[in-house]
Amino acid sequence: MNEATTNDRRAARERLYADMRPANLTPLWESLHALVPKSPASPCVPALWRYDEARPFLARAGEVISAEEAVRRVLILENPGIPGQSAITQSLYAGLQLILPGEIAPSHRHVQTALRFVVEGSGAFTAVNGERTTMHPGDFIITPSWTFHDHGNEADVPVVWLDGLDIPTVRLLDAGFAEDFPAKQQPIERSEGTNLARFGENLAPMPGDAGARPHGAASPLFAWPYARSRAALERLRRESPIDPWQGTKMRYLNPATGGWPMPTIGAYLQLLPAGFEGRPWRQTDGIVYSVVEGRGRATIERPGQSERTVFEFGPRDHFVVPSWHTCRLSGDEESVLFSFSDRPIHEALAMHREEKLDDAR
Ligand code: GTQ
């Protein structure tokens, strides 16, 4: 084809695109490679939120708005690769929530599933389904889809936790509903610890038990205290070989099914021994980390690029590893990391992929 013909055809194509745009038609061939990539090409980027940088902003938020006025006083951890979307990955939302002594965050419920991972301070509570759980650093708490939940702080110190929700996933599906409880706080029907006794002791109530009501797809156990999870990790670390990629890693369990604690979000706790130099891996589910103890490094590479992002992390720092980015974790000190991802969705849809890579540095 000569040059004139090529130019004619190019011009004809542009005319076609312009002419059919009002008919809401666009040419697939111009975007096919981006629509059906050879491998995941997330617009999200690795990002780190140092606690000593974020904490003063939280304190200032505490001065300019009350928890009740804000409903939830949260600073969103927004992925800089997708600004304006209030998302940390394409499917997940994360934020740091502050509740000051004497404050309450009023009761409401929504389709979006939430997790809390306590970062600073003890003595606030989350109430879910008529029962409170007192929050301590490292506690993992869920508020399943469409369950009323409210928070309060009856202690004398500020309490901060990480919120993780499937907000972008519910937005993708346009399936969001929400409503306020008629009062600021839901009535408390059971004393604290009843939920743990019913579902957290490797026992399950018999069908006639009042707490045996249907609990949907989420775990009927709603709080996993850090003291217990940490003790389990410590025991495994001593008694079981350290995984060369992940150290000693456990996942939070739905005791009723053995599956994930929430249908859309999986969560983990892992220990990296002092001096641990983890091998690299990648996986389709992007991961959000909250550092509980210790100092270390996450070394992250974008797919197809050799340039590395190195995050030096310490206690209460947060970072995100987007989909299919190669990651390697190191523990300069013995470190404990909490993490969550949308892995249950990938697995339910048979889309999950993970690759353990060689140790080439
Ligand atoms: O606790 O209900 O960080 O609805 C964002 C949205 C927390 C909550 C967030 C929410 C909540």
Short mmCIF file of C-alpha atoms and ligand atoms in Angstrom, two decimals:
data_model
loop_
_atom_site.label_atom_id
_atom_site.label_comp_id
_atom_site.label_asym_id
_atom_site.label_seq_id
_atom_site.Cartn_x
_atom_site.Cartn_y
_atom_site.Cartn_z
CA MET A 1 0.00 0.00 0.00
CA ASN A 2 1.48 3.36 -0.91
CA GLU A 3 1.70 6.29 1.45
CA ALA A 4 -1.26 8.17 0.03
CA THR A 5 -3.50 5.13 0.46
CA THR A 6 -2.28 4.66 4.03
CA ASN A 7 -3.05 8.29 4.81
CA ASP A 8 -6.46 7.99 3.15
CA ARG A 9 -7.31 4.94 5.21
CA ARG A 10 -6.10 6.63 8.40
CA ALA A 11 -8.26 9.66 7.67
CA ALA A 12 -11.22 7.41 6.82
CA ARG A 13 -10.82 5.63 10.13
CA GLU A 14 -10.73 8.89 12.07
CA ARG A 15 -13.89 9.99 10.24
CA LEU A 16 -15.55 6.70 11.13
CA TYR A 17 -14.63 7.10 14.82
CA ALA A 18 -15.91 10.67 14.91
CA ASP A 19 -19.10 9.89 12.99
CA MET A 20 -20.08 6.91 15.14
CA ARG A 21 -19.25 8.49 18.51
CA PRO A 22 -22.76 10.04 18.84
CA ALA A 23 -24.15 6.52 18.31
CA ASN A 24 -22.12 5.33 21.32
CA LEU A 25 -19.91 3.08 19.23
CA THR A 26 -16.13 2.83 19.54
CA PRO A 27 -13.55 0.69 17.69
CA LEU A 28 -12.27 -2.27 19.68
CA TRP A 29 -9.08 -2.53 17.63
CA GLU A 30 -7.78 0.74 19.04
CA SER A 31 -7.90 -0.58 22.63
CA LEU A 32 -7.79 -4.36 22.36
CA HIS A 33 -4.32 -4.74 23.87
CA ALA A 34 -5.21 -2.63 26.89
CA LEU A 35 -8.57 -4.36 27.32
CA VAL A 36 -7.13 -7.85 27.16
CA PRO A 37 -3.56 -7.49 28.47
CA LYS A 38 -1.03 -10.31 28.32
CA SER A 39 -0.68 -9.96 32.08
CA PRO A 40 -2.16 -7.66 34.75
CA ALA A 41 -1.12 -4.04 34.19
CA SER A 42 -2.52 -2.30 37.25
CA PRO A 43 -2.75 1.49 37.21
CA CYS A 44 -2.10 1.27 40.96
CA VAL A 45 1.40 1.93 42.26
CA PRO A 46 3.25 0.72 45.36
CA ALA A 47 2.79 3.25 48.16
CA LEU A 48 3.87 3.67 51.77
CA TRP A 49 2.14 5.67 54.50
CA ARG A 50 4.53 6.27 57.38
CA TYR A 51 2.67 6.53 60.65
CA ASP A 52 4.79 9.41 61.92
CA GLU A 53 3.77 11.36 58.82
CA ALA A 54 0.06 10.44 58.93
CA ARG A 55 -0.46 10.69 62.71
CA PRO A 56 -0.20 14.52 62.98
CA PHE A 57 -2.82 14.87 60.23
CA LEU A 58 -5.10 12.53 62.17
CA ALA A 59 -4.56 14.67 65.27
CA ARG A 60 -5.48 17.77 63.26
CA ALA A 61 -8.57 16.02 61.93
CA GLY A 62 -9.45 15.43 65.58
CA GLU A 63 -9.32 19.18 66.15
CA VAL A 64 -11.45 20.23 63.18
CA ILE A 65 -14.26 17.62 63.24
CA SER A 66 -15.86 15.33 65.84
CA ALA A 67 -16.36 11.62 65.20
CA GLU A 68 -20.11 12.12 65.38
CA GLU A 69 -20.13 15.00 62.91
CA ALA A 70 -17.85 13.11 60.53
CA VAL A 71 -19.85 9.86 61.12
CA ARG A 72 -16.49 8.15 60.53
CA ARG A 73 -13.40 10.34 61.09
CA VAL A 74 -11.09 8.67 58.62
CA LEU A 75 -8.13 9.68 56.49
CA ILE A 76 -8.31 7.60 53.33
CA LEU A 77 -5.14 5.85 52.17
CA GLU A 78 -5.48 6.68 48.51
CA ASN A 79 -3.39 4.98 45.89
CA PRO A 80 -1.57 7.77 43.99
CA GLY A 81 -1.89 5.77 40.74
CA ILE A 82 -5.70 6.15 40.80
CA PRO A 83 -6.27 9.56 42.43
CA GLY A 84 -9.77 10.66 43.33
CA GLN A 85 -11.16 7.13 43.61
CA SER A 86 -10.80 6.66 47.38
CA ALA A 87 -9.22 3.30 46.68
CA ILE A 88 -5.95 1.67 47.70
CA THR A 89 -6.29 -1.03 45.03
CA GLN A 90 -8.85 -1.32 42.23
CA SER A 91 -11.13 -3.38 44.49
CA LEU A 92 -10.30 -2.24 48.03
CA TYR A 93 -10.50 0.82 50.22
CA ALA A 94 -8.31 1.55 53.27
CA GLY A 95 -8.28 4.36 55.80
CA LEU A 96 -7.02 5.30 59.26
CA GLN A 97 -9.86 6.05 61.69
CA LEU A 98 -9.43 8.12 64.85
CA ILE A 99 -11.79 8.11 67.81
CA LEU A 100 -11.02 10.36 70.78
CA PRO A 101 -11.92 9.72 74.42
CA GLY A 102 -15.64 10.17 74.99
CA GLU A 103 -16.57 10.10 71.31
CA ILE A 104 -18.95 7.82 69.47
CA ALA A 105 -19.19 6.95 65.78
CA PRO A 106 -22.93 6.43 65.24
CA SER A 107 -24.51 3.12 64.32
CA HIS A 108 -25.26 2.31 60.70
CA ARG A 109 -25.12 -0.59 58.29
CA HIS A 110 -24.22 -0.99 54.64
CA VAL A 111 -23.66 -3.63 52.01
CA GLN A 112 -19.93 -2.90 52.11
CA THR A 113 -17.99 -5.30 54.32
CA ALA A 114 -15.46 -3.76 56.71
CA LEU A 115 -12.49 -4.93 58.71
CA ARG A 116 -10.70 -3.06 61.50
CA PHE A 117 -7.13 -3.65 62.51
CA VAL A 118 -6.20 -1.73 65.65
CA VAL A 119 -3.08 0.40 65.24
CA GLU A 120 -2.81 2.61 68.35
CA GLY A 121 -4.45 2.81 71.77
CA SER A 122 -6.66 0.51 73.81
CA GLY A 123 -10.12 0.75 75.23
CA ALA A 124 -12.36 1.85 72.40
CA PHE A 125 -15.04 -0.59 71.35
CA THR A 126 -16.76 -1.76 68.20
CA ALA A 127 -20.32 -3.02 68.59
CA VAL A 128 -21.61 -5.51 66.00
CA ASN A 129 -24.93 -7.36 66.14
CA GLY A 130 -25.65 -6.39 69.74
CA GLU A 131 -22.23 -7.20 71.21
CA ARG A 132 -19.16 -5.09 71.94
CA THR A 133 -15.54 -5.99 71.56
CA THR A 134 -12.88 -3.89 73.28
CA MET A 135 -10.13 -2.86 70.89
CA HIS A 136 -6.41 -3.44 71.59
CA PRO A 137 -3.49 -2.93 69.21
CA GLY A 138 -3.32 -5.81 66.73
CA ASP A 139 -6.92 -6.94 67.22
CA PHE A 140 -8.70 -7.90 64.00
CA ILE A 141 -12.44 -7.16 63.91
CA ILE A 142 -14.99 -7.54 61.12
CA THR A 143 -18.32 -5.87 60.49
CA PRO A 144 -19.98 -8.10 57.91
CA SER A 145 -22.21 -6.82 55.12
CA TRP A 146 -25.50 -5.31 56.37
CA THR A 147 -24.68 -5.62 60.10
CA PHE A 148 -25.25 -2.58 62.31
CA HIS A 149 -21.98 -1.33 63.77
CA ASP A 150 -20.91 1.59 65.88
CA HIS A 151 -17.75 2.56 67.69
CA GLY A 152 -17.11 4.37 70.96
CA ASN A 153 -14.16 5.35 73.10
CA GLU A 154 -14.70 5.12 76.84
CA ALA A 155 -10.95 5.08 77.55
CA ASP A 156 -8.72 8.09 78.18
CA VAL A 157 -6.47 7.78 75.13
CA PRO A 158 -7.10 8.27 71.40
CA VAL A 159 -7.61 5.04 69.48
CA VAL A 160 -6.65 4.61 65.83
CA TRP A 161 -7.36 1.67 63.60
CA LEU A 162 -7.02 0.66 59.97
CA ASP A 163 -10.33 0.32 58.13
CA GLY A 164 -10.40 -2.03 55.15
CA LEU A 165 -13.55 -2.17 53.04
CA ASP A 166 -14.67 -3.54 49.69
CA ILE A 167 -16.08 -0.11 48.71
CA PRO A 168 -14.64 -0.12 45.14
CA THR A 169 -15.94 -3.65 44.55
CA VAL A 170 -19.47 -2.72 45.64
CA ARG A 171 -19.18 0.41 43.46
CA LEU A 172 -18.14 -1.71 40.48
CA LEU A 173 -21.24 -3.82 40.94
CA ASP A 174 -23.52 -0.84 41.76
CA ALA A 175 -24.86 -2.88 44.64
CA GLY A 176 -24.56 -0.43 47.53
CA PHE A 177 -27.29 0.19 50.10
CA ALA A 178 -26.88 1.85 53.49
CA GLU A 179 -29.02 3.00 56.39
CA ASP A 180 -28.61 4.57 59.82
CA PHE A 181 -29.70 2.83 63.00
CA PRO A 182 -32.59 4.83 64.55
CA ALA A 183 -30.40 5.61 67.61
CA LYS A 184 -26.74 6.66 67.83
CA GLN A 185 -25.81 3.37 69.42
CA GLN A 186 -27.32 -0.06 68.94
CA PRO A 187 -28.65 -1.81 72.05
CA ILE A 188 -26.21 -4.22 73.68
CA GLU A 189 -27.86 -7.63 73.99
CA ARG A 190 -24.99 -9.81 75.18
CA SER A 191 -21.97 -9.33 77.41
CA GLU A 192 -18.55 -9.04 75.84
CA GLY A 193 -16.91 -12.35 75.04
CA THR A 194 -20.10 -14.25 74.23
CA ASN A 195 -19.28 -14.23 70.52
CA LEU A 196 -15.80 -15.62 71.22
CA ALA A 197 -17.27 -18.35 73.43
CA ARG A 198 -19.83 -19.28 70.77
CA PHE A 199 -17.54 -19.31 67.76
CA GLY A 200 -13.90 -18.84 68.80
CA GLU A 201 -13.18 -21.99 70.80
CA ASN A 202 -13.41 -24.64 68.08
CA LEU A 203 -16.92 -25.36 69.24
CA ALA A 204 -20.18 -24.36 67.58
CA PRO A 205 -23.55 -23.75 69.19
CA MET A 206 -26.33 -26.29 68.61
CA PRO A 207 -29.17 -25.28 66.25
CA GLY A 208 -31.48 -24.23 69.12
CA ASP A 209 -28.98 -21.66 70.43
CA ALA A 210 -30.11 -18.06 70.06
CA GLY A 211 -26.74 -17.16 68.51
CA ALA A 212 -27.12 -19.84 65.85
CA ARG A 213 -29.15 -17.52 63.62
CA PRO A 214 -28.04 -17.34 59.99
CA HIS A 215 -24.91 -15.26 59.55
CA GLY A 216 -24.61 -15.05 55.80
CA ALA A 217 -21.34 -15.52 54.01
CA ALA A 218 -19.14 -13.87 56.65
CA SER A 219 -17.61 -15.41 59.74
CA PRO A 220 -19.95 -15.57 62.76
CA LEU A 221 -16.86 -14.84 64.89
CA PHE A 222 -16.28 -11.10 64.62
CA ALA A 223 -13.13 -10.42 66.66
CA TRP A 224 -9.73 -12.09 66.72
CA PRO A 225 -7.73 -10.67 69.68
CA TYR A 226 -4.06 -10.04 68.95
CA ALA A 227 -2.87 -11.82 72.10
CA ARG A 228 -4.27 -15.10 70.76
CA SER A 229 -3.16 -14.66 67.13
CA ARG A 230 0.33 -13.56 68.20
CA ALA A 231 0.70 -16.56 70.50
CA ALA A 232 -0.28 -18.90 67.65
CA LEU A 233 2.30 -17.29 65.34
CA GLU A 234 4.99 -17.57 68.01
CA ARG A 235 4.24 -21.23 68.53
CA LEU A 236 4.32 -22.01 64.81
CA ARG A 237 7.54 -20.11 64.33
CA ARG A 238 9.21 -22.33 66.91
CA GLU A 239 7.68 -25.60 65.83
CA SER A 240 7.43 -25.39 62.08
CA PRO A 241 9.82 -24.56 59.20
CA ILE A 242 9.91 -20.91 58.13
CA ASP A 243 8.48 -20.41 54.62
CA PRO A 244 11.26 -18.89 52.44
CA TRP A 245 8.78 -16.44 50.85
CA GLN A 246 6.46 -15.49 53.71
CA GLY A 247 8.14 -16.39 56.99
CA THR A 248 5.50 -17.76 59.36
CA LYS A 249 2.14 -16.77 57.91
CA MET A 250 -1.40 -17.63 58.96
CA ARG A 251 -4.77 -16.62 57.59
CA TYR A 252 -7.79 -15.53 59.60
CA LEU A 253 -10.45 -18.19 59.47
CA ASN A 254 -14.23 -18.33 59.29
CA PRO A 255 -14.75 -21.00 61.98
CA ALA A 256 -18.11 -22.03 60.51
CA THR A 257 -16.74 -22.91 57.08
CA GLY A 258 -12.95 -23.03 57.24
CA GLY A 259 -13.03 -20.38 54.50
CA TRP A 260 -12.34 -16.67 54.45
CA PRO A 261 -13.61 -14.41 57.24
CA MET A 262 -15.46 -12.28 54.67
CA PRO A 263 -16.65 -13.21 51.17
CA THR A 264 -14.73 -10.35 49.55
CA ILE A 265 -11.67 -9.91 51.79
CA GLY A 266 -9.05 -12.30 53.11
CA ALA A 267 -6.73 -11.35 55.97
CA TYR A 268 -3.42 -12.63 57.28
CA LEU A 269 -0.90 -12.29 60.08
CA GLN A 270 2.75 -13.16 59.50
CA LEU A 271 6.03 -13.12 61.36
CA LEU A 272 9.37 -12.42 59.68
CA PRO A 273 12.28 -13.62 61.84
CA ALA A 274 15.14 -11.18 62.53
CA GLY A 275 17.45 -11.23 59.50
CA PHE A 276 14.81 -12.86 57.26
CA GLU A 277 15.45 -12.20 53.56
CA GLY A 278 12.28 -13.37 51.84
CA ARG A 279 12.26 -14.67 48.27
CA PRO A 280 10.27 -12.73 45.64
CA TRP A 281 6.76 -13.65 44.57
CA ARG A 282 3.80 -12.10 42.79
CA GLN A 283 0.06 -12.67 42.93
CA THR A 284 -3.03 -11.31 41.22
CA ASP A 285 -4.56 -9.93 44.42
CA GLY A 286 -3.06 -6.61 45.52
CA ILE A 287 -2.15 -6.60 49.22
CA VAL A 288 -2.47 -3.93 51.92
CA TYR A 289 -0.05 -4.29 54.86
CA SER A 290 -0.18 -2.88 58.39
CA VAL A 291 3.04 -3.26 60.35
CA VAL A 292 2.48 -4.35 63.95
CA GLU A 293 5.98 -4.98 65.28
CA GLY A 294 9.57 -4.69 64.09
CA ARG A 295 11.42 -3.09 61.22
CA GLY A 296 12.13 -4.38 57.77
CA ARG A 297 11.88 -3.78 54.06
CA ALA A 298 9.50 -4.47 51.21
CA THR A 299 11.18 -4.48 47.79
CA ILE A 300 8.63 -4.12 45.00
CA GLU A 301 8.94 -4.19 41.19
CA ARG A 302 6.34 -3.19 38.63
CA PRO A 303 5.55 -5.98 36.16
CA GLY A 304 8.00 -5.86 33.25
CA GLN A 305 10.22 -3.24 34.88
CA SER A 306 13.43 -3.77 36.75
CA GLU A 307 13.24 -0.52 38.70
CA ARG A 308 12.67 -1.27 42.36
CA THR A 309 10.72 0.53 45.04
CA VAL A 310 12.11 -0.13 48.50
CA PHE A 311 9.95 0.65 51.50
CA GLU A 312 11.68 0.70 54.89
CA PHE A 313 8.87 -0.06 57.29
CA GLY A 314 8.44 0.19 61.04
CA PRO A 315 5.58 -0.22 63.52
CA ARG A 316 2.20 1.27 62.46
CA ASP A 317 3.36 1.97 58.90
CA HIS A 318 1.10 0.90 56.03
CA PHE A 319 1.95 -0.04 52.47
CA VAL A 320 0.31 -1.51 49.41
CA VAL A 321 1.66 -4.00 46.88
CA PRO A 322 -0.51 -3.79 43.72
CA SER A 323 -1.58 -6.76 41.64
CA TRP A 324 1.17 -8.76 39.93
CA HIS A 325 3.98 -6.60 41.32
CA THR A 326 6.91 -8.69 42.45
CA CYS A 327 7.47 -8.31 46.19
CA ARG A 328 10.10 -9.47 48.63
CA LEU A 329 9.89 -8.97 52.40
CA SER A 330 12.83 -8.65 54.76
CA GLY A 331 12.86 -8.46 58.54
CA ASP A 332 15.77 -6.45 59.92
CA GLU A 333 14.23 -7.14 63.31
CA GLU A 334 11.66 -9.79 64.10
CA SER A 335 8.58 -8.27 62.47
CA VAL A 336 4.87 -8.94 62.51
CA LEU A 337 2.73 -7.84 59.56
CA PHE A 338 -1.03 -7.85 59.19
CA SER A 339 -2.32 -7.85 55.62
CA PHE A 340 -5.55 -8.09 53.64
CA SER A 341 -6.50 -8.56 50.01
CA ASP A 342 -9.42 -9.41 47.73
CA ARG A 343 -8.19 -12.97 47.28
CA PRO A 344 -11.58 -14.57 48.07
CA ILE A 345 -12.99 -12.85 44.97
CA HIS A 346 -10.14 -14.08 42.76
CA GLU A 347 -10.58 -17.61 44.07
CA ALA A 348 -14.38 -17.62 43.80
CA LEU A 349 -14.06 -16.54 40.17
CA ALA A 350 -11.21 -19.01 39.47
CA MET A 351 -8.92 -16.13 38.50
CA HIS A 352 -6.33 -16.36 41.20
CA ARG A 353 -2.70 -16.73 40.13
CA GLU A 354 0.44 -16.68 42.17
CA GLU A 355 4.07 -17.19 41.16
CA LYS A 356 6.96 -17.89 43.47
CA LEU A 357 10.06 -16.53 41.79
CA ASP A 358 13.75 -17.39 41.95
CA ASP A 359 15.98 -15.67 44.36
CA ALA A 360 17.89 -13.70 41.69
CA ARG A 361 18.63 -10.26 43.11
O1 GTQ B 1 -16.94 2.06 59.67
O2 GTQ B 1 -18.72 2.09 58.50
O3 GTQ B 1 -13.43 3.93 56.72
O4 GTQ B 1 -18.76 3.05 56.18
C1 GTQ B 1 -15.39 4.04 55.41
C2 GTQ B 1 -16.73 3.82 55.28
C3 GTQ B 1 -15.46 3.17 57.62
C4 GTQ B 1 -17.53 2.33 58.64
C5 GTQ B 1 -14.76 3.72 56.59
C6 GTQ B 1 -17.44 3.26 56.32
C7 GTQ B 1 -16.80 2.93 57.49
#
